[in-house]
Structures are given as C-alpha cells and as structure tokens.
Short mmCIF file of N, CA and C in Angstrom, two decimals:
data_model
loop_
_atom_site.label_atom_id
_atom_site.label_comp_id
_atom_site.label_asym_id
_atom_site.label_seq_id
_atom_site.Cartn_x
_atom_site.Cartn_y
_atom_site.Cartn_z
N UNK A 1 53.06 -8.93 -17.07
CA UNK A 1 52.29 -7.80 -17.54
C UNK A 1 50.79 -8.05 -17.38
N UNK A 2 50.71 -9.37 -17.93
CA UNK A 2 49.14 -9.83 -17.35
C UNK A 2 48.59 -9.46 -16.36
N UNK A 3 49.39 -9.42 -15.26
CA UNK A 3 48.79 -9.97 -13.95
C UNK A 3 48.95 -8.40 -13.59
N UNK A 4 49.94 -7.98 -13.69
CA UNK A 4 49.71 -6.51 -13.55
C UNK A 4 48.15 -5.70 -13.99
N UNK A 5 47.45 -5.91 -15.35
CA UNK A 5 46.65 -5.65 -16.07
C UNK A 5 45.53 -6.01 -14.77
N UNK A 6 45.57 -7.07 -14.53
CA UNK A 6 44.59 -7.98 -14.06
C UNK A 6 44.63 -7.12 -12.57
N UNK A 7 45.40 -6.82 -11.86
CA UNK A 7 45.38 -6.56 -10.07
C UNK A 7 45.32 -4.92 -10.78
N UNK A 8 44.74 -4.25 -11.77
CA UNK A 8 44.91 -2.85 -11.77
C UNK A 8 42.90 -3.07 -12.31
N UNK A 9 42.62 -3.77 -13.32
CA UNK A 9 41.24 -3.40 -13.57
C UNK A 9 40.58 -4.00 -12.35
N UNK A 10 41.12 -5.06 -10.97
CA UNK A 10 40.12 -5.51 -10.12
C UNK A 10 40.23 -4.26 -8.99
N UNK A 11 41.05 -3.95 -9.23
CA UNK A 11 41.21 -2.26 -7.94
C UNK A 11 40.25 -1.55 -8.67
N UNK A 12 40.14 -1.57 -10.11
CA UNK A 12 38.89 -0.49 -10.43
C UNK A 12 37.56 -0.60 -9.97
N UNK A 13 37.51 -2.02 -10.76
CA UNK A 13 36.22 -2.48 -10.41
C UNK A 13 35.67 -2.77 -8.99
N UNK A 14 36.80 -2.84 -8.14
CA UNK A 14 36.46 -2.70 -6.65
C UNK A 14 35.74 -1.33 -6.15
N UNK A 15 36.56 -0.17 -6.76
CA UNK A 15 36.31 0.84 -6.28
C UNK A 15 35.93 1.95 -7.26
N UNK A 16 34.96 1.27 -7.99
CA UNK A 16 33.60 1.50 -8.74
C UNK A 16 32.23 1.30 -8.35
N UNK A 17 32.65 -0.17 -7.39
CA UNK A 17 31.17 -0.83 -6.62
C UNK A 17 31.73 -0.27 -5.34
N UNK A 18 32.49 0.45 -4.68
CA UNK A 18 32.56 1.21 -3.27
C UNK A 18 31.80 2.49 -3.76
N UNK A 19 32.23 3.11 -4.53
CA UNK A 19 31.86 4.30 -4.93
C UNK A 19 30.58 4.31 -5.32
N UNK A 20 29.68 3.44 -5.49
CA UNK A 20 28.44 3.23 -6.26
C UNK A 20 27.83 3.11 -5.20
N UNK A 21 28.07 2.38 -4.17
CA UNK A 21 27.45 1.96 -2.90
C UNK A 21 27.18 3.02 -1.78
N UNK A 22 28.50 4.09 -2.05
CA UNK A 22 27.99 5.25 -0.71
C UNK A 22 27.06 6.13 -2.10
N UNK A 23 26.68 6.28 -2.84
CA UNK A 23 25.68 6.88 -3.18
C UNK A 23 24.35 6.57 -2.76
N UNK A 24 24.09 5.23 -2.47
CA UNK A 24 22.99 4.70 -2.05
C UNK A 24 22.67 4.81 -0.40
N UNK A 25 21.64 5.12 -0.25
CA UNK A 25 21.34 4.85 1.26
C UNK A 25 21.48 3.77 1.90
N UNK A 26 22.01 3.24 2.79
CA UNK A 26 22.40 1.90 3.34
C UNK A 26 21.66 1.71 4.37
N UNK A 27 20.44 1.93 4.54
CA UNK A 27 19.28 1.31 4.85
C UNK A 27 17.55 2.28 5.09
N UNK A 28 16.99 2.18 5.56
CA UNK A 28 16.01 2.95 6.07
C UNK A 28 15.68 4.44 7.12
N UNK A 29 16.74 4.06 7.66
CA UNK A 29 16.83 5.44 8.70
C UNK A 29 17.88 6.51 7.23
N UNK A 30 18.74 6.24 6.41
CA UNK A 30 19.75 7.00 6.00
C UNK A 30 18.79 7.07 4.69
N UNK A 31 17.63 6.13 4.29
CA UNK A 31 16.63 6.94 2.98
C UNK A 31 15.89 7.92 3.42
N UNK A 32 15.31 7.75 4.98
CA UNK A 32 14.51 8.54 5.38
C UNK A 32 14.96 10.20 5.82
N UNK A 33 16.25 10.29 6.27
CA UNK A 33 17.39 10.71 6.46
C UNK A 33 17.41 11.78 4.73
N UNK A 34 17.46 11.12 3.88
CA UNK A 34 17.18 11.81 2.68
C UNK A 34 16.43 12.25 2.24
N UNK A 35 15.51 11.92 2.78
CA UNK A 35 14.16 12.26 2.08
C UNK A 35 13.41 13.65 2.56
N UNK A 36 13.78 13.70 4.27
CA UNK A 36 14.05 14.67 4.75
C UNK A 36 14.55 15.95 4.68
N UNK A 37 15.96 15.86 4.01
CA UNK A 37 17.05 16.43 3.92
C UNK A 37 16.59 17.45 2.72
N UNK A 38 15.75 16.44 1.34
CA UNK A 38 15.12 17.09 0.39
C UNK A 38 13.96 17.73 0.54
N UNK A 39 13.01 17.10 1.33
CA UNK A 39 12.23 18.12 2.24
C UNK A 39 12.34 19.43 2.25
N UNK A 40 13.23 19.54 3.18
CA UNK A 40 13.86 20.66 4.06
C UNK A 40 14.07 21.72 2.76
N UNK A 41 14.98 21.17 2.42
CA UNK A 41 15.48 21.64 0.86
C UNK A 41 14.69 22.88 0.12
N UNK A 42 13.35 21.76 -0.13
CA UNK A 42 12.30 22.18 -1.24
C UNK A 42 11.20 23.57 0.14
N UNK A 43 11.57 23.47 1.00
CA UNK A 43 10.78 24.81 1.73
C UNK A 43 11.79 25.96 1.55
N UNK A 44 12.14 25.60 1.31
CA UNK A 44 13.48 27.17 1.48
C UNK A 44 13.69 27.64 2.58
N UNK A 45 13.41 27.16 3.49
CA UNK A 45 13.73 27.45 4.69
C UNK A 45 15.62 27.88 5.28
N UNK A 46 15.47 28.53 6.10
CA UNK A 46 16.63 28.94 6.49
C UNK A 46 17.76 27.89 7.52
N UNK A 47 18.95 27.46 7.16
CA UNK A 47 19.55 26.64 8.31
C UNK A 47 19.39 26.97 9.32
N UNK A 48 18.73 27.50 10.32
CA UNK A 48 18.82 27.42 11.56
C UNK A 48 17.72 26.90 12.14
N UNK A 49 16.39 27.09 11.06
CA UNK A 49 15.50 26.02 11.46
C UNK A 49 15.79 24.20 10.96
N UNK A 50 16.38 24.47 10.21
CA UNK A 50 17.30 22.57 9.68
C UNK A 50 16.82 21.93 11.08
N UNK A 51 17.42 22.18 11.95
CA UNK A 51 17.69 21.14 12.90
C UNK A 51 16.28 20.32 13.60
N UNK A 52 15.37 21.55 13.89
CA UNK A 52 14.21 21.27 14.41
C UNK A 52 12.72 20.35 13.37
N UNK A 53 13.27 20.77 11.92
CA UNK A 53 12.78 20.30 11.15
C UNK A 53 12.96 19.33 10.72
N UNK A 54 14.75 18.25 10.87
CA UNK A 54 14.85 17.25 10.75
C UNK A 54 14.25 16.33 11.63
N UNK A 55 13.99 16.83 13.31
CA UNK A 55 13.76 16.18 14.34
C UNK A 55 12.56 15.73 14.11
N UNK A 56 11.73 16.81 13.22
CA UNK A 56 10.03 16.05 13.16
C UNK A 56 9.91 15.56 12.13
N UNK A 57 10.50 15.65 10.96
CA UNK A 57 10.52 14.81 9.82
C UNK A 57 11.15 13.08 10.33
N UNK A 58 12.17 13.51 11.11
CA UNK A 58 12.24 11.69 11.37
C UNK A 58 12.07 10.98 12.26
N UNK A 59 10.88 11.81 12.98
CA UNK A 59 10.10 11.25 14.42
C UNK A 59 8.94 10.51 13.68
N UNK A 60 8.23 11.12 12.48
CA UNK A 60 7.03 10.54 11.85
C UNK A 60 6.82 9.33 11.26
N UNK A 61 6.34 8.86 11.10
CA UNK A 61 6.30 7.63 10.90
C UNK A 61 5.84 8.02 9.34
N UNK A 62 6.36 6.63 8.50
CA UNK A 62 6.43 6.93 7.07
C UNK A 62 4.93 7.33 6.61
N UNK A 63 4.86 8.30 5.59
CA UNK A 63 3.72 8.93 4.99
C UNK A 63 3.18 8.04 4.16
N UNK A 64 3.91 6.87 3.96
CA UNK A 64 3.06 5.64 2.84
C UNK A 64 2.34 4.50 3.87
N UNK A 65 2.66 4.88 5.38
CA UNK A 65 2.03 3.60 6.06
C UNK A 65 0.37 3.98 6.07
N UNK A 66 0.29 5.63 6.69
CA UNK A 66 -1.58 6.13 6.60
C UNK A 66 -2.13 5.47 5.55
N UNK A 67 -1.93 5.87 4.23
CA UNK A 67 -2.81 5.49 3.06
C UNK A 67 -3.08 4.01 2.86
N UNK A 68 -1.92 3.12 3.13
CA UNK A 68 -2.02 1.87 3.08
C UNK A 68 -3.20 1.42 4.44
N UNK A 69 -3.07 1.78 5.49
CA UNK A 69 -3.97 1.32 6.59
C UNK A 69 -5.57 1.91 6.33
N UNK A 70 -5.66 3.40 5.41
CA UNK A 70 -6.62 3.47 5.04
C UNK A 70 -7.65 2.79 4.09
N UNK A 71 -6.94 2.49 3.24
CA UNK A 71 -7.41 1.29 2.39
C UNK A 71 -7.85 -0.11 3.27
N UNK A 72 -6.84 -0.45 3.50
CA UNK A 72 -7.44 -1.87 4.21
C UNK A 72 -8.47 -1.81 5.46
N UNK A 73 -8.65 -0.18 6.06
CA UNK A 73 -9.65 -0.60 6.68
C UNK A 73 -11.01 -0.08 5.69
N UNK A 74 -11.16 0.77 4.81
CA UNK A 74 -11.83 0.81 4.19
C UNK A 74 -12.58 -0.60 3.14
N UNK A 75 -11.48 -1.28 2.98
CA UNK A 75 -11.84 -2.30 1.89
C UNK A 75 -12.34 -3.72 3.26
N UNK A 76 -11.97 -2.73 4.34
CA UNK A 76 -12.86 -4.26 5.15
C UNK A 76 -14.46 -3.59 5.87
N UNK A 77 -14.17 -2.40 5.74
CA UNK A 77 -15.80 -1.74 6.08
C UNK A 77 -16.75 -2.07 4.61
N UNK A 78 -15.80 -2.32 3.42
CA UNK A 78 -16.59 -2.73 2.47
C UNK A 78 -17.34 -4.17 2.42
N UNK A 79 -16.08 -5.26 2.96
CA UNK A 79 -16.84 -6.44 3.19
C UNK A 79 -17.62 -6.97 3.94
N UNK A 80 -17.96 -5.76 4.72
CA UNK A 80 -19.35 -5.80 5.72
C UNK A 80 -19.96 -5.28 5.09
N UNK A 81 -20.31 -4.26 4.41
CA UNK A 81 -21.59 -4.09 3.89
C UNK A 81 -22.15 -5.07 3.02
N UNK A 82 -21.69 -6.18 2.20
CA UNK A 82 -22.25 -7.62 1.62
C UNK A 82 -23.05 -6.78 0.27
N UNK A 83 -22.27 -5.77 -0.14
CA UNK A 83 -22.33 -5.51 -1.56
C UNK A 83 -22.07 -5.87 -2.87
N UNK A 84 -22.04 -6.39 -3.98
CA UNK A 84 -21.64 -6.58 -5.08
C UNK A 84 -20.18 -6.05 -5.45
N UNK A 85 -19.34 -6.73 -6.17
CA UNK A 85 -17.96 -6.76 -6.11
C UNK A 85 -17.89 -5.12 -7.12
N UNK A 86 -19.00 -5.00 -7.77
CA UNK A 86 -19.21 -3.92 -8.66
C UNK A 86 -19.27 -2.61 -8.20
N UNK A 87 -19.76 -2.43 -7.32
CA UNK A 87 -19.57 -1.37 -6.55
C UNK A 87 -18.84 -1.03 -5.15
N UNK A 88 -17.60 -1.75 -5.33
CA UNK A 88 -16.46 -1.83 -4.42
C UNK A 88 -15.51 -0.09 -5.48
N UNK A 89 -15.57 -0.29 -6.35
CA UNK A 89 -14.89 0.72 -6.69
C UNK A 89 -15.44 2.35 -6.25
N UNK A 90 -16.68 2.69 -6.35
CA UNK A 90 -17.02 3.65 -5.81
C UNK A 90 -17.06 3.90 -4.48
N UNK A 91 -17.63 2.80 -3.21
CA UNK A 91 -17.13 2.87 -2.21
C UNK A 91 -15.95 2.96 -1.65
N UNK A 92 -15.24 2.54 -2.42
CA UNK A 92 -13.67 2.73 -2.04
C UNK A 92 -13.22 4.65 -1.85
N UNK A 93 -13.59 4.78 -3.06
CA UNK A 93 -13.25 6.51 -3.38
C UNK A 93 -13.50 7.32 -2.90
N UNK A 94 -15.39 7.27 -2.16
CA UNK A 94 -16.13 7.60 -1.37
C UNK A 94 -15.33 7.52 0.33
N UNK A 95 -15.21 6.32 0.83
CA UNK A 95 -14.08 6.20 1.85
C UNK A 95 -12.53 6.71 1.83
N UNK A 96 -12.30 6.77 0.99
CA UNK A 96 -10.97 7.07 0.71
C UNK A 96 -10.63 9.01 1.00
N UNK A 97 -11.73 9.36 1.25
CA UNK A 97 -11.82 11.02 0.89
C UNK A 97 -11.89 11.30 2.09
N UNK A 98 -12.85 10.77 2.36
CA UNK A 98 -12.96 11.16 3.95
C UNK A 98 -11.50 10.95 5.28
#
C-alpha cells in the first residue's frame, strides 16, 4: 500500500513541475514571443494585422538594450568632462533626455 501511495504522489509531483514549467517561457525568443503577443493584445488591433506586427516586434532588438547603452555612453561623456562626482547626477538627466 506504501509503495502504491509513494509511485501515485511522485506521478503528482512530477506532473505538477511539467505543468509549472510549460507556463514559463523556455527561453528568450518564447519571452520575447510573449511579450509581443501582449503587445499586440493591448493595441486592439485586429487579427489580420497579428502577423505583420509580430514580424516587427521580434525583429527589434530588446527595448532595455537602448537605455542601458545610453547611460553608459552618457556616464563616459561624463568622465571626460573631469567634473566633481557631485554633479554627475544632473548631467546624467540632462543627457539622458536628449
């Protein structure tokens, strides 16, 4: 009866962590893939544009890489100017807008 008990809660728990796992995106193209998908979603747009709209949503390159490259070249146009560490914060904000 044990063992019965035992080979019935490890089938659960197997296929608790299967089931948990296709909820998740299984890697980068299938988050981006989602992210898209919600995109699309949130325009209200009609399915027949879907298709053309997925094509340029996952041709782009991620929307968190710009801001990050903006910063670092900003925060290195800062360490040429040989300013005080004190007014790194306003230059930043100032660059950052533009």
């Amino acid at each position: 009866m044990k063992k019965i008990l035992s080979v019935i809660a490890m089938g659960l728990a197997l296929s608790m962590g299967a089931a948990h796992a296709a909820d998740a995106p299984a890697g980068k193209q299938q988050g981006k893939m989602a992210t898209c998908s919600a995109d699309f979603k949130a325009t209200g747009k009609d399915g027949k544009e879907r298709q053309g709209f997925m094509k340029e949503c996952l041709s782009n390159k991620p929307a968190a890489a710009k801001p990050q490259g903006k910063m670092a070249s900003c925060s290195a146009d800062f360490k040429t100017t040989g300013k005080a560490g004190k007014e790194r914060q306003a230059f930043m904000k100032e660059c950052l807008k533009k």
